[in-house]
Every structure is written in structure tokens, then in C-alpha cells.
């Protein structure tokens, strides 16, 4: 049986599934329910500095986009950090941690970008017995207008500075949570590392307007006819998050920096993909907010079953295994030639592959053969783009088949070469010509 | 002492009121309840939006099905209805009565993929119900052409023809034999397929375009013959359907209790109180088409204890679709095949049973085996096909070319006379479906317009 116990920068938890800092981790009641359900750890919803509590809107806080049968695909929120009293939160954190010593208890923090503000709150958190802190440099709405959250996360120098203040002040591991609302995730990650961060976590939510009400022309969620951009999360953001995790994992300057993966994780499979791209563990929020805490049972059993089936004994066997396979376009093998192939036995003749190829791609799929409805790839035209595979409603009906070395590529009329060869050495590459 | 519910239900012979009124109400509810908004969204999401979609090819009226389903899925129900109605102005009724299981839904690629086609019929109903409730009209008459066209019969084919003719600016007079419009939609379809007076509402919706004048109680006959129609109008469209019923072909006078299934079906549609319609405790229905099923199922729903459909060939050759046969079976109707009627049994002048002979095929010909079975029956219903009817045949046969007792037509509905078209069940063209009748009426209207403009 696979062992999925997790050790993330020295913080131990029985499994790699943590709940991200968000409404599900706002108070003891929820967090205890999560621990009872089996979650390995939580990042307590972000605490702010002492003083009058944060005020939230009193209208809707969430907007959404849906797939078929109203399945929630993307959620957007304009909720701020905790609106509960700082000391109430600290008291509950201490109580829950004492009651659940084997679970990871991380406290998310966001205070003004001043040294004293950070240095004042850290001893209070330390006193709760929490296992670590997460610096919320990601929140894109509300707090960022006040110079916090994403406003810090978008300036690498601030990230480095605040991280350093925290590392100087506390014994607790420091996880820096990054915002995806930047042009290149590597810069903030490098800054966090430079400041001494023990790890980064990403992604926080993506700035978004989730929809517009076409009756009153208000963005959703609508607060008295007006809307503000929110933070987008859920299954829809997973591909963005995976890429950012991979970028940090393979950047020379940050290689080896532990990553807590966040972004649309809904099933064990999503989690396994994050781990494979280098995340040391994962954080979940939207899926729990959609289905409740019970989903962690499926995540645990699914991850274990997959690891067992593949012979992976511990998480270390999996973490980062896909990272070396992420490369730049210019290093992709141009001698790898594929053609689409349609399985006529499983084809249901919907014709979507044909019309997609005919209207928008390479005119490489028939729609008729001897007067009969028939869909077949024309190898002479097929560039192997994979669009037909993606639009086909039948799984595995269309497959991409490699044209073996030595065989003719019907499109180019040339024999497929076995040798790996990429753009950097291609004769059409002007950089090569310039180098000569 | 009043009879108990059980005694009422089990009364021997033919009797009304076998079931309580709430039982009857429940029994004759919509057989396919409509989809609600969310169900329609989920159902519409299953459509793959196929290229050159097989469902469109399978639809006699060639409705752009992927298009209207996509419109439903994006919340554009009104646009969906327009897509449907521009091809089939009786799309509301067709959504209810089409044997979709042998048409669009059979062709659906998801039927091939997983045996669960997109619910095209129910989605069509969802869209058309919405605009009919709003009474939203999509079509306008062109400026009047001054041409006058006679349409005989206010059934599906006549209404579809009249509507399309009116769109082209012609003036239409419909001559209807009965005192109500709708044809088989109003008189010939099981009550549970079209509840809440839908047929009448649809006629109102279709004729709201204007330029259509319906004259009732005007059957074809000595006073209204083809000659007169041709003189009074610039063109004539015949869509009077079939008014005759084939006889069982048994010797002797038919006793009381032997009835035409179509009359029973019409009676059920027209009555205000189904509790007053008498039905036997044991029923035999002779035939194998939709009419036989509509008759048998409704007999059962009225409270008959034992209802048997007897068909002279094998079950797979029945005209009623597999789905209709299953509907009958789930209502407790017994379907017996390879049986042909031989002799009626009577008791005090009324039918008491029927003797049937087993059949089989020899060299592709149906023959009796000599072996018989006798079923007890308080009523025997004939559902063995219809004919033009004597009145119609008498009037038409000297002037028009007939084919197997029906009006011979070309694909566009043109008959042997230059200025006469025909469509629907009275022709030799189709498969006696509402949807085919609509297509033929619509296409004939286009052909007539071309003729008048030439």
C-alpha cells in the first residue's frame, strides 16, 4: 500500500491534501469538520492586523460559470480576508491545533507592507503552536487596493523584503503565496527565494469578471447594480496553475524550492498532476466549497490506488517526475511525425472531426465515401494537429499514430527520420544562419 | 346498496364508469410530461451539433434540429421555435405525436453510440410550447396576390398548405367536412398524447397569420365536387385524409359491439367526461398499427380488464413502432400475432367473442393454418387500415387518377390535373404520419405558388 504521508518543509500531515486559505478555513467549526473528514491540513483563512474587523459586502460574494447540468467550472469571489476578530481566530487556532496535533496548521497572514506590522503579528501566531505561516501576496481584490495582497505580490522587491522580515522574526516555516496576475511567475518566485522563503504556494485567484447581467448590464456578482473584479478559481484555472508550477520547478534560480500546488484541484488525478509537476503537496478550496469536505476521501483513495497500480511507494516517487519533460518549444523533436487515425468501429458519424478540420484546419478528413457518410483521415493533408481528437465526442475513437522512422510522410513526401532534431538546428531557423 | 369500486370495475359486458374520475384523469394525463427549463438545458447539452446531421435527414420536414437544440442550450428558446416552425408550422403537434423513435431519434448518433438519443421530440415541444403560450408569431403574409386557393380538409396537411400559401400572399378557403378543424390531430390521436385541447390551440396559432377562411360542415360530395372547386378557385389542394374504414371481411351482419377504432379514439377526444364512455370488460382489437395501439391502450385506461391486440402477421411487421408496442405492453395490453379473424360469436345480438385462425407465411404469402382460438370479447375494434371512403372515391375517381384507392401524386403533390394538388393520407405518397402530411402540404403550397406565378 502506498504511503501518502506528507512532509512539506518539515510540516507533517497524514496526506498531501490541505485546505487552502479561504472561507472553508475561517473558523474552528469548519476546520474541525474538515479534519474529521480526513483533510491532512489547513491554511487558516488570512488574518489581518489588530483593529476593527474587516468589512465584507452584504450582497453576493460569488459568481460562477457552469458546464453541462450546471456543473460548477469556475468560481469567482470578492470576499476579503477574515472579518473575525484577530484574537478570536488565534484562540481557535491554538485550540484546534492542540486537539489535532497530527494535522498541519498553517496560518495565512496579510498585514500592511510595513516591517513593524509583520513583526508584531508573528509572535502572536507563533504562540498558537501553528506549524507555519503563509504570506498572502495573492489576493487580487479589495485588499490589493489598500496596498496589500496582490499589490505586494506584483512587486518582486516587496515580496523579498516582507519575506525577509518574517524569516528574521519567526522560527516557523514561511510559505509565500503567489498571485498569477503577473506576466512571468518566475520573478516573484525568485524574489521569495531570495528573501529566504521556505516554500511558495500557487496560484492564488485570477483577476476576473465572471459574467455580465444582460438585463441590467451589471457585472456579476452584482452589488446594487455594480460589480468589481473578483478572484477566479475552480477547475477552469487548473491549466494556468499547472504551467506556473512547472515554470518555477524548472527555473534554474528556483529549482528545488518547495511548492504547494493550488488551482482547481478537484480530484485525485488533478492532485497527482500537480505533484508530478513538482508540487510537494496541494491545497484545495473550490472543490470543497462545491461538494463539501467528503471529497477528500476520494482524493486519498484515488491517489493511493493510482500509486499502487504504478508501484510508487511514497509521494517522493511522484513529486517532480514530469518536470524534466517540460521544455521549451524550440527543443521539441521536429522528426516526431503523427497522423490522426479514426477507428471506424467506434465512430458514431457525428462529423465533428470533418467540419472542424474542413472549416478551421487542414481539410484532411473526408465526409463521404461512395455516397455514404464516412469520415476518414487524408494522410496527404493531415499535419497531426490533434484538433479532431479533441473535438471527437467518443473517447479513443480518433488516435494520433506515430509514423515510424523510415516510413514516408504522405504529406511532405519525405521519409521520416529517426534522429531527434529540433528548431535550433533547423535550416529555416534564421538564428542558425546568423550564427554561421 | 351502491356498487363497490371493485364491482364497478369488473362489471360484465359493456359499461361506462368502470373507474373513478380521479383515476381517469390520472390515466389520461400527458404520456410524456414536458421538460422544465433545467431539464431542457441538460437534454440540449447532449446534442453533438453534428455536421450534416443524420437527424435532419431523417425528419420528413427537415427541421434544422442541431440548430434549434443549440438555440435552446443558449437560452434562445424563441429562436429555437422559429427554426422549427419555419420548416414545420405544426411542429408543436409533431413534437407530441411523431414516432421520433423511428425518425430523428433513431438517426441520432447518440442512439448509435449509447442507445440513448438526444430527446429531440421533447426539446421540440419545449421550444414550441413556449412561443405558443406567448402567442409569438414569426410569419407574415406577403402582399396579397389576389389568387384564391381551395384547400379540402383542415387536418395537418391542409393546415400546413394553407399557412404556406398565406405566407405567399394567396387567399385560402379551407373546406372541412366536420364541424371542427384539426383532422386527425383533433380526432385521431390518443388523448394522452395531446392533452389540454392542444390541437385546437395549434389551429388557432397557425391560422392567426390571416388570409385563411375555414368553412365547416363542407364535405366533398355532390354539392362540393372537384369541378366546382376548380371553377371557384385558381388552384385546389386535396387533403381530406381517409374517411372510410376497412371491414373485417367476415360473413354475415356485424353484431353490436363491433366498432371502428377511429370512432372510439375520436369519441375519447371529443367527450367532456370519459367516465360516460362505455367500454367492455374484455376487448379485442384487430390490427397492428398506431391506431390499434391508441385504441387498445385507451380501452385499458378506461378500465377494461383484458385487452388483446390481434395482428395477422408477426410482431416485427406491425406498423406500430417498437416503442408503441412497448407502451401497449406496459399498460397491460396483450399483443398476439399470427392471428386473423374468422368468426364473431354473439349472444343476444351482441358480440361475445371472436374466433381467430392462426396464420403463417408460405412462399411469402399469408395463409391460415386451420387451427383456431376463440377469445371472449364484449367489444371488437377494427383497426385494419382506412380508405378514401365511398363519398370521396365516388366524387374523385372519374376526374383524378387514383393509385391503390388513393390519389396518385408526384413528389410535389401535383395530381393528374394541372390545377389540383393533394397531400397527406389521401395520397399514395407517404407513410400516413402527421409529419409527412405537413411536409407534403407545405411542399404542395410551394409548387402551387410556382404554378400561379408562372
Short mmCIF file of N, CA and C in Angstrom, two decimals, chain A residues 120-201:
data_model
loop_
_atom_site.label_atom_id
_atom_site.label_comp_id
_atom_site.label_asym_id
_atom_site.label_seq_id
_atom_site.Cartn_x
_atom_site.Cartn_y
_atom_site.Cartn_z
N UNK A 120 4.91 42.48 14.52
CA UNK A 120 4.00 42.42 15.67
C UNK A 120 3.12 41.18 15.66
N UNK A 121 2.70 40.78 14.47
CA UNK A 121 1.71 39.69 14.43
C UNK A 121 2.37 38.32 14.56
N UNK A 122 3.64 38.22 14.14
CA UNK A 122 4.25 36.89 14.10
C UNK A 122 4.33 36.21 15.47
N UNK A 123 4.72 36.91 16.54
CA UNK A 123 4.77 36.22 17.85
C UNK A 123 3.39 35.72 18.28
N UNK A 124 2.37 36.47 17.92
CA UNK A 124 1.01 36.05 18.30
C UNK A 124 0.66 34.71 17.64
N UNK A 125 1.06 34.58 16.38
CA UNK A 125 0.77 33.34 15.65
C UNK A 125 1.62 32.19 16.21
N UNK A 126 2.88 32.53 16.47
CA UNK A 126 3.80 31.51 16.98
C UNK A 126 3.25 30.90 18.27
N UNK A 127 2.65 31.75 19.06
CA UNK A 127 2.16 31.33 20.37
C UNK A 127 1.02 30.29 20.27
N UNK A 128 0.37 30.22 19.09
CA UNK A 128 -0.74 29.26 18.94
C UNK A 128 -0.24 27.84 18.75
N UNK A 129 1.05 27.71 18.46
CA UNK A 129 1.57 26.37 18.17
C UNK A 129 1.37 25.97 16.72
N UNK A 130 1.01 26.94 15.87
CA UNK A 130 0.82 26.65 14.45
C UNK A 130 2.12 26.15 13.84
N UNK A 131 2.01 25.36 12.75
CA UNK A 131 3.18 24.74 12.14
C UNK A 131 3.91 25.66 11.18
N UNK A 132 3.23 26.68 10.68
CA UNK A 132 3.88 27.55 9.71
C UNK A 132 2.97 28.70 9.34
N UNK A 133 3.54 29.61 8.54
CA UNK A 133 2.71 30.73 8.07
C UNK A 133 2.77 30.79 6.54
N UNK A 134 1.70 31.33 6.00
CA UNK A 134 1.65 31.57 4.56
C UNK A 134 1.40 33.05 4.37
N UNK A 135 2.27 33.71 3.59
CA UNK A 135 2.11 35.14 3.36
C UNK A 135 1.19 35.34 2.17
N UNK A 136 0.07 35.98 2.41
CA UNK A 136 -0.91 36.15 1.34
C UNK A 136 -0.52 37.36 0.48
N UNK A 137 0.23 37.09 -0.58
CA UNK A 137 0.60 38.14 -1.54
C UNK A 137 -0.19 37.95 -2.83
N UNK A 138 -1.36 37.34 -2.66
CA UNK A 138 -2.03 36.95 -3.90
C UNK A 138 -3.40 37.52 -4.11
N UNK A 139 -4.07 37.85 -3.02
CA UNK A 139 -5.48 38.19 -3.15
C UNK A 139 -5.65 39.40 -4.09
N UNK A 140 -6.41 39.22 -5.20
CA UNK A 140 -6.43 40.26 -6.22
C UNK A 140 -7.48 41.35 -6.03
N UNK A 141 -8.38 41.18 -5.07
CA UNK A 141 -9.49 42.13 -4.99
C UNK A 141 -9.53 42.78 -3.60
N UNK A 142 -9.97 43.99 -3.54
CA UNK A 142 -10.22 44.64 -2.25
C UNK A 142 -8.96 44.98 -1.50
N UNK A 143 -8.29 43.96 -0.93
CA UNK A 143 -7.11 44.21 -0.11
C UNK A 143 -5.99 44.82 -0.96
N UNK A 144 -5.95 44.44 -2.27
CA UNK A 144 -4.89 44.96 -3.12
C UNK A 144 -5.03 46.48 -3.31
N UNK A 145 -6.29 46.96 -3.27
CA UNK A 145 -6.49 48.41 -3.38
C UNK A 145 -5.90 49.14 -2.16
N UNK A 146 -5.72 48.40 -1.06
CA UNK A 146 -5.17 49.00 0.16
C UNK A 146 -3.67 48.71 0.28
N UNK A 147 -3.06 48.32 -0.82
CA UNK A 147 -1.61 48.11 -0.82
C UNK A 147 -1.18 46.77 -0.25
N UNK A 148 -2.12 45.83 -0.16
CA UNK A 148 -1.77 44.50 0.37
C UNK A 148 -2.09 43.44 -0.67
N UNK A 149 -1.90 42.17 -0.30
CA UNK A 149 -2.26 41.07 -1.20
C UNK A 149 -1.50 41.16 -2.51
N UNK A 150 -2.25 41.11 -3.62
CA UNK A 150 -1.61 41.08 -4.93
C UNK A 150 -0.79 42.33 -5.19
N UNK A 151 -1.10 43.43 -4.50
CA UNK A 151 -0.32 44.65 -4.71
C UNK A 151 1.12 44.43 -4.28
N UNK A 152 1.32 43.58 -3.28
CA UNK A 152 2.68 43.23 -2.87
C UNK A 152 3.22 42.16 -3.81
N UNK A 153 2.37 41.19 -4.11
CA UNK A 153 2.80 40.05 -4.93
C UNK A 153 3.20 40.43 -6.34
N UNK A 154 2.77 41.60 -6.79
CA UNK A 154 3.14 42.03 -8.14
C UNK A 154 4.47 42.79 -8.19
N UNK A 155 5.06 43.03 -7.00
CA UNK A 155 6.34 43.74 -6.96
C UNK A 155 7.38 42.83 -6.30
N UNK A 156 8.26 42.22 -7.08
CA UNK A 156 9.20 41.25 -6.52
C UNK A 156 10.00 41.81 -5.34
N UNK A 157 10.37 43.08 -5.42
CA UNK A 157 11.18 43.66 -4.34
C UNK A 157 10.42 43.62 -3.00
N UNK A 158 9.12 43.90 -3.05
CA UNK A 158 8.31 43.85 -1.82
C UNK A 158 8.23 42.43 -1.29
N UNK A 159 8.08 41.48 -2.20
CA UNK A 159 7.98 40.07 -1.77
C UNK A 159 9.24 39.70 -1.00
N UNK A 160 10.36 40.05 -1.60
CA UNK A 160 11.64 39.69 -0.98
C UNK A 160 11.76 40.35 0.40
N UNK A 161 11.38 41.63 0.44
CA UNK A 161 11.53 42.40 1.68
C UNK A 161 10.66 41.82 2.80
N UNK A 162 9.42 41.60 2.50
CA UNK A 162 8.50 41.12 3.54
C UNK A 162 8.88 39.71 3.97
N UNK A 163 9.26 38.90 2.99
CA UNK A 163 9.66 37.53 3.32
C UNK A 163 10.84 37.56 4.30
N UNK A 164 11.77 38.48 4.01
CA UNK A 164 12.96 38.57 4.86
C UNK A 164 12.58 39.00 6.29
N UNK A 165 11.68 40.00 6.39
CA UNK A 165 11.22 40.43 7.72
C UNK A 165 10.69 39.23 8.50
N UNK A 166 9.88 38.43 7.81
CA UNK A 166 9.24 37.30 8.52
C UNK A 166 10.29 36.27 8.93
N UNK A 167 11.19 35.95 8.01
CA UNK A 167 12.20 34.93 8.32
C UNK A 167 13.08 35.36 9.48
N UNK A 168 13.30 36.69 9.54
CA UNK A 168 14.15 37.19 10.64
C UNK A 168 13.45 37.10 11.98
N UNK A 169 12.12 37.09 11.95
CA UNK A 169 11.36 37.23 13.18
C UNK A 169 10.86 35.91 13.75
N UNK A 170 10.62 34.92 12.87
CA UNK A 170 9.94 33.72 13.39
C UNK A 170 10.73 32.45 13.11
N UNK A 171 10.52 31.47 13.97
CA UNK A 171 11.09 30.14 13.78
C UNK A 171 10.25 29.33 12.80
N UNK A 172 8.99 29.79 12.57
CA UNK A 172 8.06 28.98 11.76
C UNK A 172 8.48 29.01 10.29
N UNK A 173 8.25 27.90 9.59
CA UNK A 173 8.47 27.91 8.14
C UNK A 173 7.59 28.99 7.48
N UNK A 174 8.15 29.64 6.46
CA UNK A 174 7.43 30.71 5.76
C UNK A 174 7.12 30.26 4.33
N UNK A 175 5.82 30.20 4.04
CA UNK A 175 5.37 29.86 2.68
C UNK A 175 4.86 31.15 2.05
N UNK A 176 5.35 31.47 0.86
CA UNK A 176 4.90 32.70 0.20
C UNK A 176 3.89 32.35 -0.88
N UNK A 177 2.68 32.89 -0.73
CA UNK A 177 1.63 32.57 -1.70
C UNK A 177 1.65 33.59 -2.83
N UNK A 178 1.73 33.08 -4.06
CA UNK A 178 1.95 33.94 -5.22
C UNK A 178 0.66 34.20 -6.01
N UNK A 179 0.61 35.38 -6.57
CA UNK A 179 -0.52 35.73 -7.44
C UNK A 179 -0.19 35.38 -8.88
N UNK A 180 -1.16 34.89 -9.62
CA UNK A 180 -0.93 34.63 -11.04
C UNK A 180 -1.12 35.90 -11.89
N UNK A 181 -1.50 36.99 -11.23
CA UNK A 181 -1.82 38.19 -12.01
C UNK A 181 -0.55 39.01 -12.29
N UNK A 182 0.40 38.36 -12.91
CA UNK A 182 1.68 38.97 -13.27
C UNK A 182 2.06 38.41 -14.64
N UNK A 183 3.10 38.94 -15.26
CA UNK A 183 3.43 38.47 -16.60
C UNK A 183 4.34 37.25 -16.58
N UNK A 184 5.15 37.09 -15.56
CA UNK A 184 6.07 35.95 -15.53
C UNK A 184 6.24 35.51 -14.07
N UNK A 185 5.73 34.34 -13.77
CA UNK A 185 5.68 33.87 -12.38
C UNK A 185 7.07 33.65 -11.79
N UNK A 186 8.08 33.55 -12.65
CA UNK A 186 9.40 33.22 -12.13
C UNK A 186 9.99 34.37 -11.28
N UNK A 187 9.63 35.63 -11.64
CA UNK A 187 10.21 36.75 -10.91
C UNK A 187 9.76 36.79 -9.44
N UNK A 188 8.45 36.73 -9.18
CA UNK A 188 8.06 36.69 -7.77
C UNK A 188 8.58 35.46 -7.03
N UNK A 189 8.68 34.32 -7.74
CA UNK A 189 9.19 33.12 -7.08
C UNK A 189 10.66 33.30 -6.69
N UNK A 190 11.43 33.89 -7.61
CA UNK A 190 12.85 34.14 -7.32
C UNK A 190 12.98 35.10 -6.13
N UNK A 191 12.08 36.11 -6.10
CA UNK A 191 12.14 37.09 -5.02
C UNK A 191 11.85 36.42 -3.68
N UNK A 192 10.88 35.52 -3.67
CA UNK A 192 10.54 34.81 -2.43
C UNK A 192 11.74 34.00 -1.96
N UNK A 193 12.38 33.34 -2.92
CA UNK A 193 13.54 32.54 -2.55
C UNK A 193 14.67 33.43 -2.01
N UNK A 194 14.86 34.54 -2.68
CA UNK A 194 15.91 35.46 -2.25
C UNK A 194 15.65 35.98 -0.84
N UNK A 195 14.37 36.15 -0.50
CA UNK A 195 14.01 36.63 0.84
C UNK A 195 14.11 35.53 1.88
N UNK A 196 14.38 34.32 1.46
CA UNK A 196 14.56 33.24 2.41
C UNK A 196 13.34 32.35 2.61
N UNK A 197 12.36 32.47 1.70
CA UNK A 197 11.14 31.67 1.88
C UNK A 197 11.47 30.18 1.92
N UNK A 198 10.74 29.46 2.76
CA UNK A 198 10.90 28.01 2.80
C UNK A 198 10.20 27.36 1.62
N UNK A 199 9.16 28.03 1.13
CA UNK A 199 8.38 27.46 0.03
C UNK A 199 7.53 28.56 -0.58
N UNK A 200 7.02 28.26 -1.77
CA UNK A 200 5.97 29.11 -2.35
C UNK A 200 4.72 28.27 -2.50
N UNK A 201 3.57 28.95 -2.53
CA UNK A 201 2.33 28.25 -2.84
C UNK A 201 1.66 29.03 -3.95
#
